[in-house]
C-alpha positions as YAML, in Angstrom:
chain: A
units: angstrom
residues:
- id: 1
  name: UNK
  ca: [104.08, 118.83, 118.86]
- id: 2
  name: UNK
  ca: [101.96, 121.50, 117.49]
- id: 3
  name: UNK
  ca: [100.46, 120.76, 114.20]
- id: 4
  name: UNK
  ca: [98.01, 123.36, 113.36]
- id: 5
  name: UNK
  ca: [99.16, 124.46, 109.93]
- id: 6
  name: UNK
  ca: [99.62, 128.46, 110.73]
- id: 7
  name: UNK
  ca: [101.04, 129.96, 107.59]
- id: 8
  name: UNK
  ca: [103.02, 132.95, 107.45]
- id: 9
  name: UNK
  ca: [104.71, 132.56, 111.13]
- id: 10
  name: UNK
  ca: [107.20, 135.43, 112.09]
- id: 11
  name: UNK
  ca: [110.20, 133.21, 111.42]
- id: 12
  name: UNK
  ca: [109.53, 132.75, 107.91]
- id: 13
  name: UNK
  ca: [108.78, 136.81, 107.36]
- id: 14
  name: UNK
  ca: [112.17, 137.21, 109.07]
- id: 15
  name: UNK
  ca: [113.91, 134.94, 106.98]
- id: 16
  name: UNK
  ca: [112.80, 136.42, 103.76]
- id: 17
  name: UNK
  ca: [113.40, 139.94, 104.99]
- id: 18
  name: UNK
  ca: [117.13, 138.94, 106.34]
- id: 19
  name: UNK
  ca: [117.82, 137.00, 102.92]
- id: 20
  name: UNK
  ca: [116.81, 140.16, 100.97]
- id: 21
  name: UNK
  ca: [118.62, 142.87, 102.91]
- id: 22
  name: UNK
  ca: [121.89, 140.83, 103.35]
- id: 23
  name: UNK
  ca: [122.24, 140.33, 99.82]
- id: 24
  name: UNK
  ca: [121.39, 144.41, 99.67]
- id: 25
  name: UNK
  ca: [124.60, 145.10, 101.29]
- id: 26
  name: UNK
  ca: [126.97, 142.43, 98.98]
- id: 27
  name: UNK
  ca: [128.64, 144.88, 97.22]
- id: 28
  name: UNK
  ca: [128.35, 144.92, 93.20]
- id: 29
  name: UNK
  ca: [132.10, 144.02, 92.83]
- id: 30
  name: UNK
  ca: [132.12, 141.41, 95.78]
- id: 31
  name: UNK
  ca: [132.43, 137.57, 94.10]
- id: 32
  name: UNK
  ca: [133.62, 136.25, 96.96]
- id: 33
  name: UNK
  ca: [132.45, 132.46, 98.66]
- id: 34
  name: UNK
  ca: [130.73, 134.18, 101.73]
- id: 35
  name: UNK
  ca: [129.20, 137.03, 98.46]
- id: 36
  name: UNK
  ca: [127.98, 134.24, 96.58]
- id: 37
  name: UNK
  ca: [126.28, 132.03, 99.08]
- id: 38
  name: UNK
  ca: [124.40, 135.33, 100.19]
- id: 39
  name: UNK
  ca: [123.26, 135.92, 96.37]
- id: 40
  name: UNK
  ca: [122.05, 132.51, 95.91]
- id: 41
  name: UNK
  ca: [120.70, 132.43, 99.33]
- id: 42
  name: UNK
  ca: [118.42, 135.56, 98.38]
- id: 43
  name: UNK
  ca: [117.73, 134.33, 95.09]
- id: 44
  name: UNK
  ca: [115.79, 130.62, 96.48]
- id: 45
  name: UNK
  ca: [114.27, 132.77, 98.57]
- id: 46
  name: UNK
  ca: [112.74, 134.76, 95.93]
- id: 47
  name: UNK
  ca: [112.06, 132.07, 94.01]
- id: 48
  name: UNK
  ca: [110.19, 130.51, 96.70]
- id: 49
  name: UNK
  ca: [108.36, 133.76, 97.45]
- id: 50
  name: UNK
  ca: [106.96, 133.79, 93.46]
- id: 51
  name: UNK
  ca: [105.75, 130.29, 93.50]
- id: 52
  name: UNK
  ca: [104.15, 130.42, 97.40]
- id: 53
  name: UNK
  ca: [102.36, 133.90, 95.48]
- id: 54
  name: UNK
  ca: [101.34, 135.15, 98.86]
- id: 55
  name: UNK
  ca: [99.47, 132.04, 100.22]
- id: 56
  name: UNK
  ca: [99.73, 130.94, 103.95]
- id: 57
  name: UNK
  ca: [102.23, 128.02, 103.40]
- id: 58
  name: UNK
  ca: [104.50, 126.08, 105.50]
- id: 59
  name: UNK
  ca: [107.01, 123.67, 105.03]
- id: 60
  name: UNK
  ca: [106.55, 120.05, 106.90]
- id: 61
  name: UNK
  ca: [108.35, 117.22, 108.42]
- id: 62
  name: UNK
  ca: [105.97, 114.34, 108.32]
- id: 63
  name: UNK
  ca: [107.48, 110.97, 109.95]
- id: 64
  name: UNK
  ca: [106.18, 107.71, 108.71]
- id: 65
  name: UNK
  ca: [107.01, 104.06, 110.11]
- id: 66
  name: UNK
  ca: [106.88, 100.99, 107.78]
- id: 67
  name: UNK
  ca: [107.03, 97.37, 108.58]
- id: 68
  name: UNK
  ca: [106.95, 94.42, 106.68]
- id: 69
  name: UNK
  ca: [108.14, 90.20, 106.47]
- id: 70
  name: UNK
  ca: [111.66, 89.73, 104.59]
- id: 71
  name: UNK
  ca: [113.95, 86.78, 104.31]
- id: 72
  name: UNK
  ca: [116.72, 88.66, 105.50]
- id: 73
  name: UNK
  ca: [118.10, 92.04, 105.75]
- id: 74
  name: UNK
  ca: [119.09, 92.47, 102.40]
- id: 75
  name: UNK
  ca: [115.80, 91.50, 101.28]
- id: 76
  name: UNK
  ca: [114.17, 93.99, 103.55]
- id: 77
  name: UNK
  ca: [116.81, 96.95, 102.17]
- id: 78
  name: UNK
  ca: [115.13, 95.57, 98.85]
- id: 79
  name: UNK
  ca: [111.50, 95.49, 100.13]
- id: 80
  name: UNK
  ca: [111.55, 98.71, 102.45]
- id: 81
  name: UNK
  ca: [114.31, 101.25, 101.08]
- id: 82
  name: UNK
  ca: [114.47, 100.31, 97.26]
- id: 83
  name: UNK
  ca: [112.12, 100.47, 94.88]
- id: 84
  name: UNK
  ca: [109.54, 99.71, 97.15]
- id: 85
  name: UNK
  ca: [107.03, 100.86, 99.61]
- id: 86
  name: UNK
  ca: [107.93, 104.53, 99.51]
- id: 87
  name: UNK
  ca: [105.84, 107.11, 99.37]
- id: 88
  name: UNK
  ca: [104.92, 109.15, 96.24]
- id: 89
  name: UNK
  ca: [103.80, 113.07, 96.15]
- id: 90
  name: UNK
  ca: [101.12, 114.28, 93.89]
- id: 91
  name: UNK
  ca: [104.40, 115.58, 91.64]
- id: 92
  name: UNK
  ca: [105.35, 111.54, 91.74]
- id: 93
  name: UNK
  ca: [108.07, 109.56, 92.93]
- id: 94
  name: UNK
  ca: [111.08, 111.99, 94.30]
- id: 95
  name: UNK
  ca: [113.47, 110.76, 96.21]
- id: 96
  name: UNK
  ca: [115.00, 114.64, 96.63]
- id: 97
  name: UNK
  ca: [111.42, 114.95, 99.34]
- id: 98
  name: UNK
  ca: [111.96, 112.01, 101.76]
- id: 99
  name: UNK
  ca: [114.79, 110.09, 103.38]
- id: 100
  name: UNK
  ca: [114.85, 106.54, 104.79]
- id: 101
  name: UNK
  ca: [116.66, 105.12, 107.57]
- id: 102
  name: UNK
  ca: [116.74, 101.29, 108.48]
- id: 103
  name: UNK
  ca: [115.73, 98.77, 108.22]
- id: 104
  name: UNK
  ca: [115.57, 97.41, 111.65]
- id: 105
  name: UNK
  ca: [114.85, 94.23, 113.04]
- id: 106
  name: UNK
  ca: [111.51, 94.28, 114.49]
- id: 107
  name: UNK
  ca: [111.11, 91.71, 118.03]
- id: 108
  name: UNK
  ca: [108.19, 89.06, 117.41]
- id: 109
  name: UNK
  ca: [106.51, 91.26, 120.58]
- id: 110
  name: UNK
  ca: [106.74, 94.56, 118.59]
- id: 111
  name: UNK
  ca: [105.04, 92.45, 115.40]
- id: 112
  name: UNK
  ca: [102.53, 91.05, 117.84]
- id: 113
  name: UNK
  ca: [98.47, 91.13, 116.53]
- id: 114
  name: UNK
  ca: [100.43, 92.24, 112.88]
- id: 115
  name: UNK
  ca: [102.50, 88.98, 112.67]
- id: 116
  name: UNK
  ca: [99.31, 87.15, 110.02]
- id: 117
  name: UNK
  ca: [99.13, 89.93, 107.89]
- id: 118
  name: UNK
  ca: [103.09, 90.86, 107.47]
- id: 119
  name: UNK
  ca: [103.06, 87.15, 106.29]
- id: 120
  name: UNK
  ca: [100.51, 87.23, 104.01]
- id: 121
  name: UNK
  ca: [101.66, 90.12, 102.44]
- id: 122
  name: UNK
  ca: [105.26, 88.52, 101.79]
- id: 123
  name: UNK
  ca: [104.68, 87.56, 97.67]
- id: 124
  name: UNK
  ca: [104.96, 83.93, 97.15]
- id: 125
  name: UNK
  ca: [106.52, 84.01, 93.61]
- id: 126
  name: UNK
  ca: [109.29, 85.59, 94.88]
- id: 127
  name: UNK
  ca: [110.28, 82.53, 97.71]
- id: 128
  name: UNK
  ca: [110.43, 80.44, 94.51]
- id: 129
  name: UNK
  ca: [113.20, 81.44, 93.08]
- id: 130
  name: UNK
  ca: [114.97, 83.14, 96.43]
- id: 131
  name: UNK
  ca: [118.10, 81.29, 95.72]
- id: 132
  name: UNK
  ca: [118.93, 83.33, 93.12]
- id: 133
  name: UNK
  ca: [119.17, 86.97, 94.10]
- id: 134
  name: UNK
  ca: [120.44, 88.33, 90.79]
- id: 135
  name: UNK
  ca: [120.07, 92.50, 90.58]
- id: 136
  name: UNK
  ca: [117.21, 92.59, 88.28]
- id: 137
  name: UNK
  ca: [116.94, 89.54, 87.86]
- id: 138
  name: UNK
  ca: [113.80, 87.03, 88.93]
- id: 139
  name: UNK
  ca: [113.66, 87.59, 92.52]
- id: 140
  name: UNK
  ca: [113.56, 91.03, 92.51]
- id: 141
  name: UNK
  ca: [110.83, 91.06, 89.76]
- id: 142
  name: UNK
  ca: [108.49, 89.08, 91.51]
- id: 143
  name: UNK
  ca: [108.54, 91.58, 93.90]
- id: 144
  name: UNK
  ca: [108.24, 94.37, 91.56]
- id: 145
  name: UNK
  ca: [105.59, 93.04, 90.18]
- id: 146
  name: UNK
  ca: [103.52, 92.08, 93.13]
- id: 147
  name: UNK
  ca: [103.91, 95.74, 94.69]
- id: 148
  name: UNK
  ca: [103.06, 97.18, 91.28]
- id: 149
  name: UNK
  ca: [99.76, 95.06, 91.53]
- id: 150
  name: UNK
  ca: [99.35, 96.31, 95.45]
- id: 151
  name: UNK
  ca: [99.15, 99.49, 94.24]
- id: 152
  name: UNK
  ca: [96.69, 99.39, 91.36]
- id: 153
  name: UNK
  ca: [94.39, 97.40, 94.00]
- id: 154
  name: UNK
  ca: [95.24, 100.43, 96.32]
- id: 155
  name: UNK
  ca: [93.89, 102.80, 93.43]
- id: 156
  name: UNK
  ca: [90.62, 100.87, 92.89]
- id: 157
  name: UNK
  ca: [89.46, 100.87, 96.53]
- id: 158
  name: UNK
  ca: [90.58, 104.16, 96.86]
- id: 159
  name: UNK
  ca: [88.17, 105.04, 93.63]
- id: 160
  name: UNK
  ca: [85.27, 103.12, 95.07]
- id: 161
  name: UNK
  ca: [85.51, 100.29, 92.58]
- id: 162
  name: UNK
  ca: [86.17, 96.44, 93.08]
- id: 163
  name: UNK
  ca: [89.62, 95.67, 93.69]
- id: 164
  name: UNK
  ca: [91.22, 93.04, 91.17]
- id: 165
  name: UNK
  ca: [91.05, 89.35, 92.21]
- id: 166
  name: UNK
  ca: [94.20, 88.16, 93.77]
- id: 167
  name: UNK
  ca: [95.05, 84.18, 94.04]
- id: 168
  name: UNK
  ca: [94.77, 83.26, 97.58]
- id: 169
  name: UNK
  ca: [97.52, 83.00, 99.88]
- id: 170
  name: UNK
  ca: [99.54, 79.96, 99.94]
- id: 171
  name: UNK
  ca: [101.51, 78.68, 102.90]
- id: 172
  name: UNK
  ca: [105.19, 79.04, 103.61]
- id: 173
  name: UNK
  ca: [107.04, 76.91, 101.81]
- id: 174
  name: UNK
  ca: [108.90, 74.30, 104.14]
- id: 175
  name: UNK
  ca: [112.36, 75.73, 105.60]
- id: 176
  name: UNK
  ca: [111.18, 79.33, 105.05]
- id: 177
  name: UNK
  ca: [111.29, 81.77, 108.05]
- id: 178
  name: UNK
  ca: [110.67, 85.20, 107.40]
- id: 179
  name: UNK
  ca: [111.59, 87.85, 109.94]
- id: 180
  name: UNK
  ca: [110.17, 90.99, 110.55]
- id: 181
  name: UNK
  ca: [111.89, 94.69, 109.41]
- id: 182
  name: UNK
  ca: [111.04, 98.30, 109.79]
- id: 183
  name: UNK
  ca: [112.18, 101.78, 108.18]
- id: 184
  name: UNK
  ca: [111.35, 105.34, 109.09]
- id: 185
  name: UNK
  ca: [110.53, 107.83, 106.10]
- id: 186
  name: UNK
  ca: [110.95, 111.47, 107.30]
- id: 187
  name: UNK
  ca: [109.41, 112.90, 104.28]
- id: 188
  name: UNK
  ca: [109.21, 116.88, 103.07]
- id: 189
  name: UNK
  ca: [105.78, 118.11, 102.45]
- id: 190
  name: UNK
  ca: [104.12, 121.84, 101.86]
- id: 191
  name: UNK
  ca: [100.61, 122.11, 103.52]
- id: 192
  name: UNK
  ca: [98.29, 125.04, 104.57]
- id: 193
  name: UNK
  ca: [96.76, 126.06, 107.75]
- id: 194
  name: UNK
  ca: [94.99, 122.97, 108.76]
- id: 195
  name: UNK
  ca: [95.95, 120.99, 105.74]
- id: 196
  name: UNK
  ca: [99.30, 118.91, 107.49]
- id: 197
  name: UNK
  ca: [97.14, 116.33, 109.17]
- id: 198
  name: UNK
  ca: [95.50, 115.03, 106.01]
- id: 199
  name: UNK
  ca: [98.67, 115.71, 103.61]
- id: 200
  name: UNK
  ca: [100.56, 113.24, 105.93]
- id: 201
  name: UNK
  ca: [98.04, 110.89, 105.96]
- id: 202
  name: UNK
  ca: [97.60, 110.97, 102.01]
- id: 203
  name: UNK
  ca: [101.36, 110.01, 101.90]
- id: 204
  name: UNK
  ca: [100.99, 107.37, 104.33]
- id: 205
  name: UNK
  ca: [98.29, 105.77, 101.88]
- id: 206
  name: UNK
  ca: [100.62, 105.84, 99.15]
- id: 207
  name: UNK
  ca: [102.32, 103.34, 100.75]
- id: 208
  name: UNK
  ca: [100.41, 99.95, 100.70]
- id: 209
  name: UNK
  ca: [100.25, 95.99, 101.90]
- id: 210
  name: UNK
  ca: [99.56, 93.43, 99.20]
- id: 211
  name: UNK
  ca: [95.73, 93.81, 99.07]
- id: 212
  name: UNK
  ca: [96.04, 97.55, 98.47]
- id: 213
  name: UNK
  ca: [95.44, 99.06, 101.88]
- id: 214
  name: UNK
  ca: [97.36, 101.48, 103.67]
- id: 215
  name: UNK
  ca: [100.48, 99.96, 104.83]
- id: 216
  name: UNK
  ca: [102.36, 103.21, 106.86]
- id: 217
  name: UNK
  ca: [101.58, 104.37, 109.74]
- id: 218
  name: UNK
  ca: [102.13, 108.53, 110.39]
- id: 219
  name: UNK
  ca: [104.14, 108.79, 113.97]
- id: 220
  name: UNK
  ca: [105.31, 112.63, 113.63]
- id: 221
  name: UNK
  ca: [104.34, 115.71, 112.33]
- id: 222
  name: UNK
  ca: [106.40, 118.80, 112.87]
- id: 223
  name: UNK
  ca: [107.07, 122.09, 110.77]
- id: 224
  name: UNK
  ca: [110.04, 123.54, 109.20]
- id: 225
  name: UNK
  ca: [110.72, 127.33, 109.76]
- id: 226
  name: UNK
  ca: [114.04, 127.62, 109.37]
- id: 227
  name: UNK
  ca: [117.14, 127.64, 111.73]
- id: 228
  name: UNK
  ca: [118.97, 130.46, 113.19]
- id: 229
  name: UNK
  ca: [122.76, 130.36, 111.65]
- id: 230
  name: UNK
  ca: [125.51, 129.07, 113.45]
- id: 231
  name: UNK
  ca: [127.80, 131.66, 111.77]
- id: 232
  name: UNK
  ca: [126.42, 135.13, 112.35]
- id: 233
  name: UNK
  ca: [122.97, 134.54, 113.67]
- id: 234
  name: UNK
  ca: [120.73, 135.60, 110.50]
- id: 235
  name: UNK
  ca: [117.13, 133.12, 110.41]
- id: 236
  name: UNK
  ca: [118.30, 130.99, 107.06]
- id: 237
  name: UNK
  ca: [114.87, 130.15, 105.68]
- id: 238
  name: UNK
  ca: [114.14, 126.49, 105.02]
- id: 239
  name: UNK
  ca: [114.74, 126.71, 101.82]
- id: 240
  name: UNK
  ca: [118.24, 126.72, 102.04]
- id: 241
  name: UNK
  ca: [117.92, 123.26, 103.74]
- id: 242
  name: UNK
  ca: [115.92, 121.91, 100.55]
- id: 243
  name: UNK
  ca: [117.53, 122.98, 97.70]
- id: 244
  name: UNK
  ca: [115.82, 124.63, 94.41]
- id: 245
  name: UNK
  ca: [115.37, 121.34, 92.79]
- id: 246
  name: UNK
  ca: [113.09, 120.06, 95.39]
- id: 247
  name: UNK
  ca: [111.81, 122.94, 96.41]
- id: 248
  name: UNK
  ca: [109.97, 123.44, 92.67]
- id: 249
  name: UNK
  ca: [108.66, 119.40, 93.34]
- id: 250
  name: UNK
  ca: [107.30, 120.70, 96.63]
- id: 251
  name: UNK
  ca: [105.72, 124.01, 95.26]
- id: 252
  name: UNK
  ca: [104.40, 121.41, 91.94]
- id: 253
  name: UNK
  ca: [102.94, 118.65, 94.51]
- id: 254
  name: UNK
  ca: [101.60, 121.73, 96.18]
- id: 255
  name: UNK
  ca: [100.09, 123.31, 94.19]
- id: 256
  name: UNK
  ca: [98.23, 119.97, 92.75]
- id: 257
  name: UNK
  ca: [96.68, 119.05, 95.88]
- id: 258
  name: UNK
  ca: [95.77, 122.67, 97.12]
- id: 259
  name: UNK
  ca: [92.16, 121.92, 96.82]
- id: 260
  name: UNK
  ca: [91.90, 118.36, 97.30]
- id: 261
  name: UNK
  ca: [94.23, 117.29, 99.75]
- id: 262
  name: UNK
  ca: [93.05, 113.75, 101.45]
- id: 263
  name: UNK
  ca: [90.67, 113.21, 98.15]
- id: 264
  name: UNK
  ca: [90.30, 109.64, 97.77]
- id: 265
  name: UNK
  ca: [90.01, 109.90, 94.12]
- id: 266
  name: UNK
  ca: [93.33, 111.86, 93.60]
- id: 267
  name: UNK
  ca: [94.98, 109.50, 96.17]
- id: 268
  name: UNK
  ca: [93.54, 107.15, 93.44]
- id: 269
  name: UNK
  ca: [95.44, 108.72, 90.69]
- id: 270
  name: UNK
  ca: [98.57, 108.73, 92.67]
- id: 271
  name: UNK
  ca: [98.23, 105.09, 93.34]
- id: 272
  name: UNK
  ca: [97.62, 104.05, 89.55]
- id: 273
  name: UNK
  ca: [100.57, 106.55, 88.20]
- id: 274
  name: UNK
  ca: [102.99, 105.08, 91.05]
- id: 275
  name: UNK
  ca: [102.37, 101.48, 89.77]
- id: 276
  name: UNK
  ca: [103.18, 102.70, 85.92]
- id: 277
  name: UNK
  ca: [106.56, 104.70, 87.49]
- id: 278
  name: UNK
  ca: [107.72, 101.33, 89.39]
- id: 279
  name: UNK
  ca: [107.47, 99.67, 86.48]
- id: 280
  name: UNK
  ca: [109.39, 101.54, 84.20]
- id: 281
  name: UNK
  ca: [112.11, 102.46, 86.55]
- id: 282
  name: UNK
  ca: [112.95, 98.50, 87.02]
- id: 283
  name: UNK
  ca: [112.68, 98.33, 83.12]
- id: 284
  name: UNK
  ca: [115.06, 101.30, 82.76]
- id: 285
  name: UNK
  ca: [117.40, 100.11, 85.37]
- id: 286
  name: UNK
  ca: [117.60, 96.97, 84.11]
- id: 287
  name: UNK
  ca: [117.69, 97.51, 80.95]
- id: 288
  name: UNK
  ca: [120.67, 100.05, 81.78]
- id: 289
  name: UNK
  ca: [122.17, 97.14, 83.88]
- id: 290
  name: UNK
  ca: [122.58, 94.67, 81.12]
- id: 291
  name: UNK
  ca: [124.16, 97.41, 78.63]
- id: 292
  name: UNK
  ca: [127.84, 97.05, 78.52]
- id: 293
  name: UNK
  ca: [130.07, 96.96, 80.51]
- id: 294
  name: UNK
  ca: [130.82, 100.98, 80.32]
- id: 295
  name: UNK
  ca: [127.33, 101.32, 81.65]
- id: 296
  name: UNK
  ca: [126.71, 98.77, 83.92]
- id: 297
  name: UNK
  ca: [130.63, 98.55, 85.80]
- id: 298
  name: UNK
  ca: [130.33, 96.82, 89.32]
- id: 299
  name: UNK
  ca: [129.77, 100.25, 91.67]
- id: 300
  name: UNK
  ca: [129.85, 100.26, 95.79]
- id: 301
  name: UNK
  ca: [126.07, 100.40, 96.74]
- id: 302
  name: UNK
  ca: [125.96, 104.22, 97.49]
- id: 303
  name: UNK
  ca: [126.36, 104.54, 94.09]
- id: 304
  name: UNK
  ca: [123.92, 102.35, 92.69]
- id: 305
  name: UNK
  ca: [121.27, 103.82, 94.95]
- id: 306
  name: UNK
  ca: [122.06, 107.27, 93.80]
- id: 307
  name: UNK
  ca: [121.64, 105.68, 90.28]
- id: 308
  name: UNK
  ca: [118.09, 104.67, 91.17]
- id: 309
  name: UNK
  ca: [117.56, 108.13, 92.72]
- id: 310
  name: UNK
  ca: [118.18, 109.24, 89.16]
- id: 311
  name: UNK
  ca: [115.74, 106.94, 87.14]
- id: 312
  name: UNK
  ca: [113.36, 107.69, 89.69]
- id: 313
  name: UNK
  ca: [113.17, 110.96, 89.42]
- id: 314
  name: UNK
  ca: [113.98, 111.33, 85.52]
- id: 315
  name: UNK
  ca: [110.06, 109.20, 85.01]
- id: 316
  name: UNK
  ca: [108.40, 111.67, 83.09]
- id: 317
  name: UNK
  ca: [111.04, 114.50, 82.59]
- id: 318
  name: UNK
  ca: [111.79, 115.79, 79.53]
- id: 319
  name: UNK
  ca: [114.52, 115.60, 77.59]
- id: 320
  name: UNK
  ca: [115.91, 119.43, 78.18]
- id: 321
  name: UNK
  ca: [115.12, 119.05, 81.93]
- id: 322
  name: UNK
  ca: [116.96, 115.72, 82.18]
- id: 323
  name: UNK
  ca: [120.07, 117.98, 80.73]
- id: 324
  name: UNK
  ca: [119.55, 120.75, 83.46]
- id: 325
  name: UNK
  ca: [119.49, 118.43, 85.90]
- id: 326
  name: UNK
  ca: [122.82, 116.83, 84.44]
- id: 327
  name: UNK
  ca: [124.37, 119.75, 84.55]
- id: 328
  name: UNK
  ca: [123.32, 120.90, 88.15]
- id: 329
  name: UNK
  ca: [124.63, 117.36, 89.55]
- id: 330
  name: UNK
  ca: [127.70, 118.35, 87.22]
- id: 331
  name: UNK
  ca: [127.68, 121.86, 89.25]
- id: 332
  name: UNK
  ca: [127.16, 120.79, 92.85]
- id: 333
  name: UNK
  ca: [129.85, 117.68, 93.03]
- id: 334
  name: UNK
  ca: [132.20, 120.70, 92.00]
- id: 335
  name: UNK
  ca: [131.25, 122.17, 94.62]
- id: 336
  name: UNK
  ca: [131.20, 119.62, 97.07]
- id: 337
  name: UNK
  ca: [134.62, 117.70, 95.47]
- id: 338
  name: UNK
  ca: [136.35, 121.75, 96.12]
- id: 339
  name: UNK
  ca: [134.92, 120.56, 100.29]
- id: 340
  name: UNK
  ca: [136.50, 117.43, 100.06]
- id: 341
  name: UNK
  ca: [133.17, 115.69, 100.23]
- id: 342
  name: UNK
  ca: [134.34, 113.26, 97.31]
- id: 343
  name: UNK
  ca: [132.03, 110.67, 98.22]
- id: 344
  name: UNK
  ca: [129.39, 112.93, 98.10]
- id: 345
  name: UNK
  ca: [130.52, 114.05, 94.49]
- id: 346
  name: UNK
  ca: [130.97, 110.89, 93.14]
- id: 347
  name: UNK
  ca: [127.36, 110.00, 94.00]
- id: 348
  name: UNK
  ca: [125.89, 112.90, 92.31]
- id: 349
  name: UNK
  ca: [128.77, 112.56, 89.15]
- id: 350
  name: UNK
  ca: [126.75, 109.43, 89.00]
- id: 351
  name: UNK
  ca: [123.37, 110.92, 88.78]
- id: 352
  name: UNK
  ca: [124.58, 113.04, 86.04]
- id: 353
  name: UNK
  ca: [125.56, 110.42, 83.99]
- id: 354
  name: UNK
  ca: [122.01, 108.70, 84.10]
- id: 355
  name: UNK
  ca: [120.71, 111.92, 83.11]
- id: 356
  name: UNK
  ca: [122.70, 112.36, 80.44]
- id: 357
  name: UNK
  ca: [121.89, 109.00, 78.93]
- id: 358
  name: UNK
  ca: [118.47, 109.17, 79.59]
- id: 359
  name: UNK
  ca: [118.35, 112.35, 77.80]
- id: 360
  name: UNK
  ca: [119.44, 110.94, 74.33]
- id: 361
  name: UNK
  ca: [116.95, 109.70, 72.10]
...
């Protein structure tokens, strides 16, 4: 798979130019579905145009594998697809830029010269009180606060300074077997000509073991142009794929790491502000979990992962911006309720709501 990086490539020129003359020929008076999907269509476009302000950029698909120890698999959902082990862009922690699938059992062979060090990075606190797998409650902690100390060691190393001092490694307790999980993170990323290698590798150091070292590995990098449409043919330009929202996340992590990109020292940064964010997320969540009952009513899982989603991403948005976002969520289950996508709507009725109280004093 190529990875060079080239910037403007003749399937993003076309897209822009299709988007613009196809909304040329909507007519003024035309409000129809097909109308308005060509409108909007031209107007991300745009929008992407002013904030890429002429610079050779392409949109990325960077493919990152993650393994680590777990008591079972709904400790490893906890440990590889929750708050945990993800990776975070220079913009922070948004969920809207990557995807996870898994986790999968890993075979002892597949864990095989790794087996030591998946164990050692398993936190003991937490096997003390695994009995009790209350949400939010001590289990879950422990881990939160073990990965929250991972990843300040990650940002000292990465800054050249001494790691802090972690108690040694105790053995398993007796009766404990811990088995061995994986997840895939196909993660959204804007890089330069050249620049794809060492933005995917940056993300994959966000991502770290116990001691604070890189803990993903990057298996695929591949660019985003676009996709002809199965309709009537036009190029639809990747942006269309994204979305606004995330597309101004990717143009803000970006534009941050433009002239740095692989810079231990901002990887530093990254690493220190992603150990603050997991904190206060599992504060906010539970916190918003032992509210009453109006706020915290028994949902299927779907829905309390789009709830995380939404504290995730609502870690150092303003008030106003936490309402826009509201009322986009609001906007698009509409839209998606209207396709009978229900399911769909209900998750992002959902995010709304945590917007909404988030944004009140």
């Amino acid at each position: 798979m190529g990875i060079s990086g080239a910037g403007d490539t003749p399937w993003l020129a076309q897209a822009v130019e299709e988007a613009r003359r196809r909304a040329e020929h909507v007519a003024p008076d035309d409000w129809s579905e097909a109308a308005c999907r060509v409108r909007q269509e031209a107007l991300d476009v745009e929008e992407w145009e002013r904030r890429r302000r002429g610079r050779a950029v392409r949109l990325w698909v960077v493919h990152l594998k993650v393994r680590a120890a777990a008591l079972d698999v709904d400790d490893a959902r906890f440990r590889l697809a929750g708050y945990l082990r993800h990776p975070y862009h220079r913009s922070g922690n948004v969920p809207a830029l990557y995807s996870t699938t898994g986790p999968v059992a890993c075979t002892e062979r597949a864990v095989l010269g790794d087996r030591d060090r998946l164990v050692r990075d398993y936190p003991r606190p937490a096997l003390l009180c695994r009995d009790d797998r209350t949400p939010y409650g001590a289990f879950e902690r422990a881990h939160v606060a073990d990965y929250a100390a991972a990843l300040t060691a990650g940002s000292r190393r990465a800054a050249g300074t001494p790691a802090p001092r972690r108690e040694p490694v105790a053995p398993l307790p007796g009766g404990v077997r811990l088995s061995f999980w994986r997840v895939r993170h196909r993660v959204l990323v804007l890089a330069g000509p050249g620049e794809a290698p060492e933005r995917a590798e940056e993300l994959a150091s966000t991502i770290v073991d116990s001691e604070g070292w890189p803990a993903a590995t990057v298996v695929g990098i591949e660019p985003d142009d676009g996709h002809r449409s199965p309709l009537d043919g036009h190029w639809v330009h990747p942006v269309a794929g994204v979305g606004p929202f995330a597309a101004d996340a990717l143009w803000d992590d970006y534009d941050a790491a433009e002239h740095d990109a692989g810079d231990p020292a901002a990887l530093a940064a990254v690493l220190d502000r992603a150990a603050r964010a997991l904190r206060g997320a599992f504060d906010v969540d539970a916190h918003a979990d032992s509210a009453p009952p109006r706020a915290s009513e028994a949902c299927p899982a779907a829905l309390r992962h789009a709830a995380e989603q939404a504290h995730h991403r609502a870690v150092g948005t303003s008030a106003s911006e936490l309402r826009d976002l509201a009322s986009a969520a609001d906007e698009l289950a509409g839209r998606l309720a209207d396709d009978d996508r229900e399911d769909d709507a209900e998750r992002l009725r959902r995010q709304a709501a945590v917007y909404r109280r988030l944004s009140e004093p």
